[in-house]
mmCIF file of C-alpha atoms in Angstrom:
data_model
loop_
_atom_site.group_PDB
_atom_site.id
_atom_site.type_symbol
_atom_site.label_atom_id
_atom_site.label_comp_id
_atom_site.label_asym_id
_atom_site.label_seq_id
_atom_site.Cartn_x
_atom_site.Cartn_y
_atom_site.Cartn_z
ATOM 1 C CA ASP A 1 208.137 249.823 223.979
ATOM 2 C CA GLY A 2 208.206 248.253 227.416
ATOM 3 C CA GLY A 3 205.292 248.496 229.774
ATOM 4 C CA ILE A 4 202.414 246.893 231.609
ATOM 5 C CA THR A 5 199.186 246.031 229.860
ATOM 6 C CA GLN A 6 195.966 245.475 231.747
ATOM 7 C CA SER A 7 192.853 244.184 230.074
ATOM 8 C CA PRO A 8 190.032 244.764 229.790
ATOM 9 C CA LYS A 9 189.752 248.442 230.653
ATOM 10 C CA TYR A 10 186.165 248.010 231.820
ATOM 11 C CA LEU A 11 184.601 244.818 233.112
ATOM 12 C CA PHE A 12 181.113 243.996 234.297
ATOM 13 C CA ARG A 13 180.299 241.071 236.509
ATOM 14 C CA LYS A 14 177.043 239.456 237.439
ATOM 15 C CA GLU A 15 176.411 238.427 241.008
ATOM 16 C CA GLY A 16 177.977 235.041 241.750
ATOM 17 C CA GLN A 17 180.368 235.108 238.819
ATOM 18 C CA ASN A 18 184.121 234.809 238.886
ATOM 19 C CA VAL A 19 186.034 237.163 236.611
ATOM 20 C CA THR A 20 189.710 237.309 235.697
ATOM 21 C CA LEU A 21 191.678 240.494 235.120
ATOM 22 C CA SER A 22 194.717 240.234 232.910
ATOM 23 C CA CYS A 23 198.115 241.815 233.584
ATOM 24 C CA GLU A 24 201.098 241.383 231.274
ATOM 25 C CA GLN A 25 204.497 243.081 231.462
ATOM 26 C CA ASN A 26 207.450 243.076 229.094
ATOM 27 C CA LEU A 27 209.794 244.950 231.403
ATOM 28 C CA ASN A 28 211.527 241.762 232.582
ATOM 29 C CA HIS A 29 210.550 242.651 236.150
ATOM 30 C CA ASP A 30 210.686 240.004 238.845
ATOM 31 C CA ALA A 31 207.984 241.376 241.117
ATOM 32 C CA MET A 32 204.346 242.015 240.284
ATOM 33 C CA TYR A 33 201.527 243.428 242.381
ATOM 34 C CA TRP A 34 197.766 243.879 242.381
ATOM 35 C CA TYR A 35 196.145 246.847 244.076
ATOM 36 C CA ARG A 36 192.588 247.952 244.570
ATOM 37 C CA GLN A 37 191.578 251.615 244.645
ATOM 38 C CA ASP A 38 188.307 252.828 246.152
ATOM 39 C CA PRO A 39 187.145 256.447 246.241
ATOM 40 C CA GLY A 40 188.880 258.480 248.945
ATOM 41 C CA GLN A 41 191.304 255.694 249.802
ATOM 42 C CA GLY A 42 194.873 254.895 248.937
ATOM 43 C CA LEU A 43 195.868 251.882 246.912
ATOM 44 C CA ARG A 44 195.467 248.702 248.916
ATOM 45 C CA LEU A 45 197.580 245.644 248.185
ATOM 46 C CA ILE A 46 195.696 242.478 247.244
ATOM 47 C CA TYR A 47 198.480 240.071 246.264
ATOM 48 C CA TYR A 48 202.089 240.280 245.206
ATOM 49 C CA SER A 49 204.568 237.914 243.610
ATOM 50 C CA GLN A 50 208.322 238.117 243.865
ATOM 51 C CA ILE A 51 209.115 235.211 241.581
ATOM 52 C CA VAL A 52 207.420 232.753 239.231
ATOM 53 C CA ASN A 53 205.221 230.161 240.952
ATOM 54 C CA ASP A 54 205.244 232.079 244.219
ATOM 55 C CA PHE A 55 202.936 234.765 245.595
ATOM 56 C CA GLN A 56 201.884 236.256 248.926
ATOM 57 C CA LYS A 57 198.699 237.749 250.268
ATOM 58 C CA GLY A 58 198.461 241.466 250.786
ATOM 59 C CA ASP A 59 196.139 243.316 253.115
ATOM 60 C CA ILE A 60 192.858 242.477 251.374
ATOM 61 C CA ALA A 61 193.367 239.085 249.706
ATOM 62 C CA GLU A 62 190.034 237.582 250.773
ATOM 63 C CA GLY A 63 187.822 236.851 247.786
ATOM 64 C CA TYR A 64 190.695 237.072 245.303
ATOM 65 C CA SER A 65 193.104 234.565 243.780
ATOM 66 C CA VAL A 66 196.193 234.892 241.589
ATOM 67 C CA SER A 67 198.669 232.771 239.673
ATOM 68 C CA ARG A 68 202.206 233.417 238.437
ATOM 69 C CA GLU A 69 203.006 230.709 235.917
ATOM 70 C CA LYS A 70 205.091 233.024 233.766
ATOM 71 C CA LYS A 71 207.311 235.960 234.658
ATOM 72 C CA GLU A 72 205.383 238.208 232.294
ATOM 73 C CA SER A 73 201.883 237.440 233.537
ATOM 74 C CA PHE A 74 200.042 237.879 236.837
ATOM 75 C CA PRO A 75 196.273 237.417 236.370
ATOM 76 C CA LEU A 76 193.868 238.272 239.181
ATOM 77 C CA THR A 77 190.606 236.387 239.655
ATOM 78 C CA VAL A 78 187.830 238.132 241.543
ATOM 79 C CA THR A 79 185.748 235.321 242.959
ATOM 80 C CA SER A 80 182.109 235.291 244.023
ATOM 81 C CA ALA A 81 183.381 235.322 247.612
ATOM 82 C CA GLN A 82 184.420 238.972 247.175
ATOM 83 C CA LYS A 83 181.277 240.723 248.381
ATOM 84 C CA ASN A 84 182.199 244.223 247.265
ATOM 85 C CA PRO A 85 184.183 243.846 244.060
ATOM 86 C CA THR A 86 183.265 247.160 242.445
ATOM 87 C CA ALA A 87 186.544 249.088 242.309
ATOM 88 C CA PHE A 88 189.435 250.202 240.154
ATOM 89 C CA TYR A 89 192.163 247.553 239.970
ATOM 90 C CA LEU A 90 195.779 248.379 239.271
ATOM 91 C CA CYS A 91 198.588 245.995 238.402
ATOM 92 C CA ALA A 92 202.203 246.992 238.945
ATOM 93 C CA SER A 93 205.682 245.554 238.595
ATOM 94 C CA SER A 94 209.132 246.370 239.904
ATOM 95 C CA ILE A 95 212.701 245.389 239.132
ATOM 96 C CA VAL A 96 213.774 243.467 242.201
ATOM 97 C CA GLY A 97 211.478 240.902 243.690
ATOM 98 C CA GLY A 98 210.368 241.778 247.190
ATOM 99 C CA HIS A 99 212.574 244.834 247.471
ATOM 100 C CA LEU A 100 210.298 247.783 247.990
ATOM 101 C CA ASN A 101 212.972 250.437 247.557
ATOM 102 C CA GLN A 102 212.238 250.426 243.866
ATOM 103 C CA PRO A 103 209.595 252.450 242.033
ATOM 104 C CA GLN A 104 206.742 250.411 240.721
ATOM 105 C CA HIS A 105 205.506 250.650 237.162
ATOM 106 C CA PHE A 106 201.730 250.623 236.861
ATOM 107 C CA GLY A 107 199.287 249.573 234.200
ATOM 108 C CA ASP A 108 196.343 251.787 233.256
ATOM 109 C CA GLY A 109 193.910 249.818 235.393
ATOM 110 C CA THR A 110 190.687 247.857 235.028
ATOM 111 C CA ARG A 111 187.412 249.210 236.349
ATOM 112 C CA LEU A 112 185.168 246.410 237.567
ATOM 113 C CA SER A 113 181.453 246.958 238.106
ATOM 114 C CA ILE A 114 178.653 244.692 239.291
ATOM 115 C CA LEU A 115 175.555 244.376 237.129
ATOM 116 C CA ASP B 1 194.344 251.781 259.600
ATOM 117 C CA GLN B 2 195.783 254.443 257.349
ATOM 118 C CA GLN B 3 199.503 254.590 257.923
ATOM 119 C CA VAL B 4 200.001 257.155 255.170
ATOM 120 C CA LYS B 5 197.719 260.161 255.079
ATOM 121 C CA GLN B 6 197.254 262.930 252.579
ATOM 122 C CA ASN B 7 194.877 265.218 254.403
ATOM 123 C CA SER B 8 194.147 267.557 251.523
ATOM 124 C CA PRO B 9 192.000 265.869 248.886
ATOM 125 C CA SER B 10 192.499 268.798 246.513
ATOM 126 C CA LEU B 11 194.718 271.804 245.890
ATOM 127 C CA SER B 12 194.366 274.625 243.389
ATOM 128 C CA VAL B 13 197.344 276.787 242.378
ATOM 129 C CA GLN B 14 197.982 279.501 239.833
ATOM 130 C CA GLU B 15 200.382 278.746 236.995
ATOM 131 C CA GLY B 16 203.932 279.818 237.847
ATOM 132 C CA ARG B 17 203.402 279.644 241.605
ATOM 133 C CA ILE B 18 204.580 276.933 243.978
ATOM 134 C CA SER B 19 202.503 273.819 244.664
ATOM 135 C CA ILE B 20 203.069 272.118 248.008
ATOM 136 C CA LEU B 21 201.568 268.683 248.565
ATOM 137 C CA ASN B 22 201.776 267.179 252.022
ATOM 138 C CA CYS B 23 201.912 263.645 253.366
ATOM 139 C CA ASP B 24 202.047 262.295 256.934
ATOM 140 C CA TYR B 25 202.886 258.793 258.073
ATOM 141 C CA THR B 26 202.646 256.939 261.356
ATOM 142 C CA ASN B 27 204.973 253.948 260.971
ATOM 143 C CA SER B 28 208.519 254.801 262.057
ATOM 144 C CA MET B 29 209.805 251.712 260.209
ATOM 145 C CA PHE B 30 209.164 253.326 256.836
ATOM 146 C CA ASP B 31 212.522 254.056 255.247
ATOM 147 C CA TYR B 32 211.765 254.942 251.636
ATOM 148 C CA PHE B 33 209.191 257.381 250.323
ATOM 149 C CA LEU B 34 207.860 257.930 246.833
ATOM 150 C CA TRP B 35 205.558 260.278 244.998
ATOM 151 C CA TYR B 36 203.461 259.112 242.063
ATOM 152 C CA LYS B 37 201.458 261.180 239.619
ATOM 153 C CA LYS B 38 198.234 259.936 238.060
ATOM 154 C CA TYR B 39 196.317 261.329 235.097
ATOM 155 C CA PRO B 40 192.692 260.262 234.506
ATOM 156 C CA ALA B 41 192.273 256.825 232.893
ATOM 157 C CA GLU B 42 195.964 256.050 233.343
ATOM 158 C CA GLY B 43 197.969 254.229 235.979
ATOM 159 C CA PRO B 44 200.202 256.128 238.417
ATOM 160 C CA THR B 45 203.688 256.988 237.208
ATOM 161 C CA PHE B 46 206.697 257.352 239.452
ATOM 162 C CA LEU B 47 207.754 260.957 240.009
ATOM 163 C CA ILE B 48 210.415 261.231 242.707
ATOM 164 C CA SER B 49 211.611 259.384 245.793
ATOM 165 C CA ILE B 50 213.654 259.912 248.938
ATOM 166 C CA SER B 51 215.455 257.593 251.311
ATOM 167 C CA SER B 52 215.168 258.110 255.053
ATOM 168 C CA ILE B 53 218.889 258.941 255.238
ATOM 169 C CA LYS B 54 218.211 262.182 253.345
ATOM 170 C CA ASP B 55 216.015 265.159 254.088
ATOM 171 C CA LYS B 56 215.778 266.557 250.574
ATOM 172 C CA ASN B 57 215.835 265.283 247.024
ATOM 173 C CA GLU B 58 215.514 267.477 243.986
ATOM 174 C CA ASP B 59 214.738 266.669 240.364
ATOM 175 C CA GLY B 60 214.151 269.652 238.132
ATOM 176 C CA ARG B 61 210.984 271.448 239.212
ATOM 177 C CA PHE B 62 210.208 268.769 241.794
ATOM 178 C CA THR B 63 211.655 268.645 245.301
ATOM 179 C CA VAL B 64 210.699 266.261 248.068
ATOM 180 C CA PHE B 65 211.400 267.168 251.690
ATOM 181 C CA LEU B 66 211.423 264.638 254.511
ATOM 182 C CA ASN B 67 211.055 265.517 258.196
ATOM 183 C CA LYS B 68 211.555 262.227 260.048
ATOM 184 C CA SER B 69 210.939 263.633 263.502
ATOM 185 C CA ALA B 70 207.544 264.938 262.391
ATOM 186 C CA LYS B 71 206.895 261.905 260.165
ATOM 187 C CA HIS B 72 206.048 264.295 257.381
ATOM 188 C CA LEU B 73 207.049 264.688 253.786
ATOM 189 C CA SER B 74 206.120 267.226 251.182
ATOM 190 C CA LEU B 75 206.415 267.617 247.448
ATOM 191 C CA HIS B 76 207.177 271.062 246.055
ATOM 192 C CA ILE B 77 206.585 271.884 242.420
ATOM 193 C CA VAL B 78 208.125 275.140 241.243
ATOM 194 C CA PRO B 79 207.011 276.689 238.974
ATOM 195 C CA SER B 80 203.678 274.923 238.609
ATOM 196 C CA GLN B 81 202.426 274.308 235.095
ATOM 197 C CA PRO B 82 198.945 273.396 233.809
ATOM 198 C CA GLY B 83 200.340 269.994 232.738
ATOM 199 C CA ASP B 84 201.061 269.249 236.390
ATOM 200 C CA SER B 85 197.313 268.985 237.023
ATOM 201 C CA ALA B 86 196.843 265.392 238.214
ATOM 202 C CA VAL B 87 196.323 263.304 241.318
ATOM 203 C CA TYR B 88 199.488 262.891 243.387
ATOM 204 C CA PHE B 89 199.956 259.843 245.602
ATOM 205 C CA CYS B 90 202.427 259.609 248.411
ATOM 206 C CA ALA B 91 203.800 256.125 249.232
ATOM 207 C CA ALA B 92 205.998 254.810 252.020
ATOM 208 C CA SER B 93 207.811 251.500 252.250
ATOM 209 C CA ASP B 94 209.413 249.347 254.914
ATOM 210 C CA ALA B 95 211.547 247.037 252.816
ATOM 211 C CA GLY B 96 212.566 244.937 255.786
ATOM 212 C CA ASN B 97 208.962 243.920 256.382
ATOM 213 C CA ASN B 98 207.943 243.917 252.727
ATOM 214 C CA ASP B 99 205.391 246.620 253.366
ATOM 215 C CA MET B 100 204.359 249.550 251.191
ATOM 216 C CA ARG B 101 201.445 251.913 251.870
ATOM 217 C CA PHE B 102 199.827 254.556 249.716
ATOM 218 C CA GLY B 103 198.009 257.715 250.678
ATOM 219 C CA ALA B 104 194.567 258.513 249.268
ATOM 220 C CA GLY B 105 195.943 261.125 246.885
ATOM 221 C CA THR B 106 195.693 264.887 246.392
ATOM 222 C CA ARG B 107 194.161 266.300 243.243
ATOM 223 C CA LEU B 108 196.248 269.253 242.039
ATOM 224 C CA THR B 109 194.749 271.771 239.644
ATOM 225 C CA VAL B 110 197.064 274.352 238.125
ATOM 226 C CA LYS B 111 195.127 277.244 236.628
ATOM 227 C CA PRO B 112 196.527 279.150 233.632
#
């Protein structure tokens, strides 16, 4: 069964810690995305990748980093530089890299909280 | 700046009646629009889309209408069913500039 898997579902971070959120897809999609959702706001794009070993910043990339070493994987690291990391994080993928006229497939999200 | 707005955070409808969810956008470069549905503890799932060259797209009980001059789109669900209760996100994309924006969502409750 093809899909996107995000782990963990819930994550707690201490002040000053970096944490990494996992995103794996077996849909053979070229493009992958990370979004952040805050209450009362739409999804905001953090980073996206159209192809392996390449990625671009979205609207709110500060305090985050990503890598795309494999087509199937697009992990997101929330660094200590992100001052307000508490949010719901969604990973998505789509068929054609960089072509936004394609529906995106989403994972079930990771909720990150600060201890 | 919110380029895609869903001004109604919630909507309640009786089962069997029509649900109308609205979405407004400000960027005239948007040329493709999508609706996603999200259940609690799950990621959004794609529901229906429309290109800017059309003004209507229908898929079963779901119809999306696009009014380019008003920069407005709406999703109609007829007849509404309790299983339609979810949060609905509107999204708009400008493929030429690699830009996609989401609205804040509307929570639909369909009462039996």
